[in-house]
Coordinates of C-alpha atoms in Angstrom, one line a residue:
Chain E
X18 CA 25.0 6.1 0.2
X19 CA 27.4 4.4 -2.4
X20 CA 28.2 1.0 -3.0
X21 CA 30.2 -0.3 -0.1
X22 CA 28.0 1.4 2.6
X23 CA 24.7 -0.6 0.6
X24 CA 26.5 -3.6 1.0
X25 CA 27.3 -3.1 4.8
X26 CA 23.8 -2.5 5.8
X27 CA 22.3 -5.4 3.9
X28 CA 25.7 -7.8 5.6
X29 CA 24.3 -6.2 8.8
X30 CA 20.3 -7.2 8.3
X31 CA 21.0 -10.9 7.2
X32 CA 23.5 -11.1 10.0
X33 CA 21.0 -13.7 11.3
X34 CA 20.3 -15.6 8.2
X35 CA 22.1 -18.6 7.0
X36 CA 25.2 -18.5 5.1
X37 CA 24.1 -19.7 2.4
X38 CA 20.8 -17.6 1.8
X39 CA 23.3 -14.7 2.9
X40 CA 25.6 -15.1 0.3
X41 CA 23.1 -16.0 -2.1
X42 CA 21.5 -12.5 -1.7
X43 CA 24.9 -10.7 -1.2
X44 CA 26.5 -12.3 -4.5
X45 CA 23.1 -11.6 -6.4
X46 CA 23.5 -8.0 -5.5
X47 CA 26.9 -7.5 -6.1
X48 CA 26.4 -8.9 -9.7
X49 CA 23.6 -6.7 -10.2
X50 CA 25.7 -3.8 -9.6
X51 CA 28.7 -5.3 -11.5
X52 CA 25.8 -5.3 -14.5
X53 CA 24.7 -2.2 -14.0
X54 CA 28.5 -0.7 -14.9
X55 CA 30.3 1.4 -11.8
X56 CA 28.8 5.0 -14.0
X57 CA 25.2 3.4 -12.8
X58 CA 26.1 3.2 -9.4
X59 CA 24.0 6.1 -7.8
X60 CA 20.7 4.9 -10.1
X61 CA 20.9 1.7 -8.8
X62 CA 20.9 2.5 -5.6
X63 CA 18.1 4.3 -5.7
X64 CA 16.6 1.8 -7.4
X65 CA 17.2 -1.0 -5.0
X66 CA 16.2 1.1 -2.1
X67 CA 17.1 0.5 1.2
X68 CA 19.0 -2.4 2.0
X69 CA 17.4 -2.5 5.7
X70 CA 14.2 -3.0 3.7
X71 CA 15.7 -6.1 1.3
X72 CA 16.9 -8.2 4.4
X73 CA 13.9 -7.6 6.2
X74 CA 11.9 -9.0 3.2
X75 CA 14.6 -12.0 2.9
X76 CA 14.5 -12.9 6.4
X77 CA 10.3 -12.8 6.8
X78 CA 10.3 -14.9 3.1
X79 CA 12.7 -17.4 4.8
X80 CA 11.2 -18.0 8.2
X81 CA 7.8 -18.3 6.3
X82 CA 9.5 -20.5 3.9
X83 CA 11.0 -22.7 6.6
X84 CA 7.3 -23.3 8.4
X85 CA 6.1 -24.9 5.5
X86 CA 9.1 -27.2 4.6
X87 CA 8.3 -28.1 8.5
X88 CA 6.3 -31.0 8.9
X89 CA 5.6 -30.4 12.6
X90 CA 6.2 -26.1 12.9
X91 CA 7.1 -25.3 16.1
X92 CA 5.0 -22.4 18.5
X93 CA 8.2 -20.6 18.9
X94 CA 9.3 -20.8 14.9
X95 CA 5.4 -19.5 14.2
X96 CA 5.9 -16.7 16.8
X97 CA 9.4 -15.7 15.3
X98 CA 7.9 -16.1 11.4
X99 CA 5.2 -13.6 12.6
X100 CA 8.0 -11.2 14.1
X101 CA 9.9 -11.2 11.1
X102 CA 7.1 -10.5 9.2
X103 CA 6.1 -7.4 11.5
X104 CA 9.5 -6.1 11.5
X105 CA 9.2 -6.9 7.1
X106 CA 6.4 -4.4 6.7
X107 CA 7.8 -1.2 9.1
X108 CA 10.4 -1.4 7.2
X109 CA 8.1 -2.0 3.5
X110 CA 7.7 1.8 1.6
X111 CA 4.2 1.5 2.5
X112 CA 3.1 5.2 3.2
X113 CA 4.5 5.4 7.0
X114 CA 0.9 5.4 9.1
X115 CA -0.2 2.5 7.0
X116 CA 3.0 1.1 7.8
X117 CA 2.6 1.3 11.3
X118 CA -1.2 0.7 11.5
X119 CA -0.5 -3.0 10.1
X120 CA 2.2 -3.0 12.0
X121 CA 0.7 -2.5 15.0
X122 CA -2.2 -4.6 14.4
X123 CA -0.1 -7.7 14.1
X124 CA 2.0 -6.7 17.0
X125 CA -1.9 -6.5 18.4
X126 CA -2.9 -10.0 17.6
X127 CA 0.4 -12.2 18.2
X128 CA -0.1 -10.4 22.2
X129 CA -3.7 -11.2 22.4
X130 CA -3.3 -14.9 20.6
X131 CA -0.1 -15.5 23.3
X132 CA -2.0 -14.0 26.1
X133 CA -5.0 -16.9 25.3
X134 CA -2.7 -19.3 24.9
X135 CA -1.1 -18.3 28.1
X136 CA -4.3 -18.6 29.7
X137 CA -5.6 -21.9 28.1
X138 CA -1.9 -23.3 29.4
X139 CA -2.6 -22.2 33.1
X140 CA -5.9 -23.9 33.1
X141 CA -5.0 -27.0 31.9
X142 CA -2.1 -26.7 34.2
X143 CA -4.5 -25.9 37.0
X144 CA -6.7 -28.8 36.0
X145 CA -3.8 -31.5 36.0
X146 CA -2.4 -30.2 39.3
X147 CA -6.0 -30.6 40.9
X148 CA -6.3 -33.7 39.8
X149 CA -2.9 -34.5 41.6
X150 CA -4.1 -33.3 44.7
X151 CA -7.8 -35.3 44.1
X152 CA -6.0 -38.5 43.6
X153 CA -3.7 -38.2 46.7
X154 CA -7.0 -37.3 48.5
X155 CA -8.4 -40.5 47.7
X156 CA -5.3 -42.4 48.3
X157 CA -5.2 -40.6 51.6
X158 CA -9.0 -42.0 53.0
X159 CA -8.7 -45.1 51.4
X160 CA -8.3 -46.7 55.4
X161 CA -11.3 -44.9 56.6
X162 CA -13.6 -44.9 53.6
X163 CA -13.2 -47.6 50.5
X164 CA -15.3 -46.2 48.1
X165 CA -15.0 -42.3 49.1
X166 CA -11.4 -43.1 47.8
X167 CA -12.1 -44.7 44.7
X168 CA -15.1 -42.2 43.5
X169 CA -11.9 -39.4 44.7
X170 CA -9.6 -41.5 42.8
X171 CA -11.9 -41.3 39.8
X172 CA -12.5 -37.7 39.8
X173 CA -8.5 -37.4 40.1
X174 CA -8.0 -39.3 37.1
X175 CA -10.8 -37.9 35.0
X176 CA -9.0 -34.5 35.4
X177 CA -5.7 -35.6 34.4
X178 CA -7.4 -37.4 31.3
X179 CA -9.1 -34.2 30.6
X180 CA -6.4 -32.2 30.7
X181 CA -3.6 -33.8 29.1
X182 CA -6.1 -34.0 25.8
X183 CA -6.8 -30.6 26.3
X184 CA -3.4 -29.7 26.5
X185 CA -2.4 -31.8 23.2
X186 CA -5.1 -29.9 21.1
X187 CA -4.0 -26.3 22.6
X188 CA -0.2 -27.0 21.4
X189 CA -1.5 -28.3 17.9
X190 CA -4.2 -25.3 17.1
X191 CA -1.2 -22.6 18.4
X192 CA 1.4 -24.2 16.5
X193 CA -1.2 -24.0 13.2
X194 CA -2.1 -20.3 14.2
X195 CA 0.8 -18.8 14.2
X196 CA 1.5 -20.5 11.3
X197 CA -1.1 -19.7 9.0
X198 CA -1.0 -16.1 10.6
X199 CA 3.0 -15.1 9.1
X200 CA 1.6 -16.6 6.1
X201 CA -1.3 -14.6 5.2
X202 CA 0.9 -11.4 6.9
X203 CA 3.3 -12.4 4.3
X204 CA 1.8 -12.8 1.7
X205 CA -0.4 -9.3 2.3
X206 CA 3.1 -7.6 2.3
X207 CA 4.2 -9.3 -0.8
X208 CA 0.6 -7.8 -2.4
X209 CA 1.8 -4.4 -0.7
X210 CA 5.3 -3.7 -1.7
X211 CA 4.7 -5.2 -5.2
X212 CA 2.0 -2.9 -6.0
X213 CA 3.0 0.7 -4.1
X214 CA 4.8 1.5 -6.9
X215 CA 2.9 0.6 -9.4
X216 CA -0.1 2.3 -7.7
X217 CA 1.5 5.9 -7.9
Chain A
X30 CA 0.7 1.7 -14.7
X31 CA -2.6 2.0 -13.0
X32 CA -2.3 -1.9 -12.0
X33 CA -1.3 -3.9 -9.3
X34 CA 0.9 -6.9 -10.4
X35 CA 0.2 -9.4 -8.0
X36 CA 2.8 -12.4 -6.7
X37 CA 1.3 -15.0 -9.1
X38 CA 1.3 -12.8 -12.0
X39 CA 5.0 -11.8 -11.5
X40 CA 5.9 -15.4 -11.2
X41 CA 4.2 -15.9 -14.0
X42 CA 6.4 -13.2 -16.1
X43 CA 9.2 -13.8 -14.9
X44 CA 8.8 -17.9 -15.7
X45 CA 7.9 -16.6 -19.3
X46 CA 10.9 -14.1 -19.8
X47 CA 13.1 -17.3 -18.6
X48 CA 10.8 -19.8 -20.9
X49 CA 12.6 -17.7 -24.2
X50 CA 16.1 -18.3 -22.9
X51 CA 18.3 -18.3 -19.7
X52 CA 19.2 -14.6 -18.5
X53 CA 20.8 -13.1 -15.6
X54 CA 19.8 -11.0 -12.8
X55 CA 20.3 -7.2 -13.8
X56 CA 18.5 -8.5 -17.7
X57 CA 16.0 -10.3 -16.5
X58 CA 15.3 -7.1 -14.1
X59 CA 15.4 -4.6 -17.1
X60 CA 12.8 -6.6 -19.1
X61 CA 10.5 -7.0 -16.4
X62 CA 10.7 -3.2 -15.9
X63 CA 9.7 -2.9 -20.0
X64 CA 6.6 -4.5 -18.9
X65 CA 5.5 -3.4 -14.9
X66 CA 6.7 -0.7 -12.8
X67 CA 8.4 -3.2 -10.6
X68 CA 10.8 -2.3 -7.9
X69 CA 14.2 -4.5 -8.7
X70 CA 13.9 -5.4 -4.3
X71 CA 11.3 -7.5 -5.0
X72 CA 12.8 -9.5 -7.5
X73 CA 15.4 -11.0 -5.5
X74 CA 12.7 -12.9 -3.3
X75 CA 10.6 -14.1 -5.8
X76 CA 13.9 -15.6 -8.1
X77 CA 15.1 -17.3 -5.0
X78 CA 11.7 -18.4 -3.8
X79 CA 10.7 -20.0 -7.7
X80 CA 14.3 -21.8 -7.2
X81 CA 13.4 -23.1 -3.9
X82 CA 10.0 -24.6 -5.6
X83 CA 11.9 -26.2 -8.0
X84 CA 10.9 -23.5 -11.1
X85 CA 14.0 -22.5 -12.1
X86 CA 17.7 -23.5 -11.3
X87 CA 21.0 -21.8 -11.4
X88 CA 24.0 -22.0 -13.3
X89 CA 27.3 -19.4 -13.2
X90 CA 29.6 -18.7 -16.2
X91 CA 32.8 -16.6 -16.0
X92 CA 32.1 -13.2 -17.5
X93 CA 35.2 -10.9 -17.5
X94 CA 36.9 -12.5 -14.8
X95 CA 33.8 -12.7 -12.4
X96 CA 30.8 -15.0 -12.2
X97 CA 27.6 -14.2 -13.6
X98 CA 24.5 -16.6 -12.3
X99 CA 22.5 -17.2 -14.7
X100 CA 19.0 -18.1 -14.5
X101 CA 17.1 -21.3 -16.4
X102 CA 13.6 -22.7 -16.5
X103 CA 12.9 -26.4 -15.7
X104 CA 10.8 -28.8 -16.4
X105 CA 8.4 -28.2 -13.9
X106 CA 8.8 -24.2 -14.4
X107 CA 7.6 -24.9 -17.9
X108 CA 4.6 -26.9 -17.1
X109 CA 3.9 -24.4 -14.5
X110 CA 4.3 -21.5 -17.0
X111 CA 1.8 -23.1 -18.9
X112 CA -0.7 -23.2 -16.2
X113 CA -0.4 -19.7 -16.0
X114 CA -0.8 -18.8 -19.2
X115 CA -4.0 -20.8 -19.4
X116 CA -4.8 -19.2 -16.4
X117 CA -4.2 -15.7 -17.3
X118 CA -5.7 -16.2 -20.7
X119 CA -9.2 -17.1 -19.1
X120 CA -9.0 -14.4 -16.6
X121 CA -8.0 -11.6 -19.6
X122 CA -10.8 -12.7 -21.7
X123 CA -13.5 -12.4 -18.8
X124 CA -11.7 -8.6 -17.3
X125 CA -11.9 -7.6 -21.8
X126 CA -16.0 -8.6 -21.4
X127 CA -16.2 -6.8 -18.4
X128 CA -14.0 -3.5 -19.4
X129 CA -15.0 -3.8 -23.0
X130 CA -18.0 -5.3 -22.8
X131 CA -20.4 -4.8 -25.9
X132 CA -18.2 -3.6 -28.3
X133 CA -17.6 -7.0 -29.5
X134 CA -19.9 -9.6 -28.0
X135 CA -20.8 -12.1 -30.9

């Protein structure tokens, strides 16, 4: 790999980020080699390591970044910060199973945290829509039989009550879930790729 | 180095390195590596991410006919270099009784 070809695959891996991040990282690089002198070229390279691996790390430090400036995160940031982060540690120089074990865990937990959620949303849905159909009962007898329609009526509402709260507090504990979760991720992989080098 | 340099403790050196004058990337990067084994990828991150708190802030100066970006400690850098070094300094004495323990306990 030589200079140009470094620069290409780290263009290509913060394809996604802002501009200004972008060129922030791309101009701090291209200093760094300026420093280094063109007859250090091939040592910085390898020193640097793979530029696949730098723009992962940007982007995962930036999406975490960006849910805490947030002052209301939303699900979909915190699922995308969690990705990022994922995708940050395959492509970390952790040995390669460890790599893949975390990895794979936290691929593990964002399914089984979106499949609850899932659920949790189909119930409350579920709950609202019965209490539809409760309510229109009641409306429905309320010729034959007054208060058979107002105890249905009741029940109706009750369930609509119930499950718009319950809704409200699913949406807030995901959004601070997925949250929290890129941020420890994160900050593990920070730990990680900091000290593998050191550790050898 | 048998060590692992955590995130706070690199913030902390490189707030220090910056708290004797303002440097640039590739120096700054050489004289971390005097100290800790650290791989220059993870420098990046944690310059922009102590700029983005408000540590340190950025200036460029023309260098032979490019710009160089040179880094510089602020106010609030200093004051939280200093609560590092407090920090550390209470942490080092209490590892130095553990590892070294005896030798010279008054």
């Amino acid at each position: 790999m030589n200079r140009s070809e470094f620069f290409t695959k780290l263009e290509q891996g913060l394809s996604k980020v802002s501009k200004e991040e972008r060129d922030a990282a791309l101009n701090y690089y291209h200093e760094y080699f300026d420093d280094a002198g063109p007859e250090n070229e091939q040592r910085v390279i390898e020193e640097l390591g793979s530029p696949v691996q730098i723009a992962a790390r940007i982007k995962a430090d930036i999406a975490v970044k960006q849910l805490d400036e947030d002052t209301k995160p939303s699900m979909k940031k915190g699922i995308s910060a969690v990705w990022l982060v994922i995708l940050a540690i395959l492509a970390a120089p952790i040995a390669l199973p460890l790599a893949i074990g975390a990895a794979a865990l936290g691929i593990g937990l964002l399914a089984a945290l979106i499949g609850v959620i899932i659920a949790l949303v189909a119930g409350v849905a579920a709950f609202f829509i019965g209490g539809v159909v409760v309510i229109a009962a009641g409306i429905a007898v309320m010729a034959t039989s007054v208060p058979t329609a107002i105890f249905s009526i009741g029940v109706g509402l009750l369930a609509l009550g119930g499950s718009i709260l319950i809704g409200i507090l699913v949406v807030l504990a995901a959004r601070g879930i997925f949250g929290s979760m890129a941020k420890i991720m994160n900050k593990q992989l920070n730990k990680k790729s900091k000290g593998d080098d050191i550790n050898e | 180095m048998g060590f692992q340099v955590g995130s706070t403790l690199l913030d902390a050196c490189v707030l220090a390195v910056l708290s004797r004058g303002d440097t640039y990337g590739y120096v700054l990067t050489q004289t971390m590596r005097d100290v800790t084994d650290i791989s220059e990828s993870t420098l990046y991150p944690v310059l922009r991410r102590l700029q983005r708190d408000g540590y340190l802030t950025t200036y460029d100066q023309p260098y032979q006919g490019r710009n160089r970006r040179y880094y510089a400690i602020t106010e609030d850098g200093k004051k939280k270099f200093e609560g590092y070094k407090r920090d550390w300094i209470l942490y080092k004495t209490q590892v130095d009784k553990l590892l070294c323990g005896g030798d010279d306990d008054e």
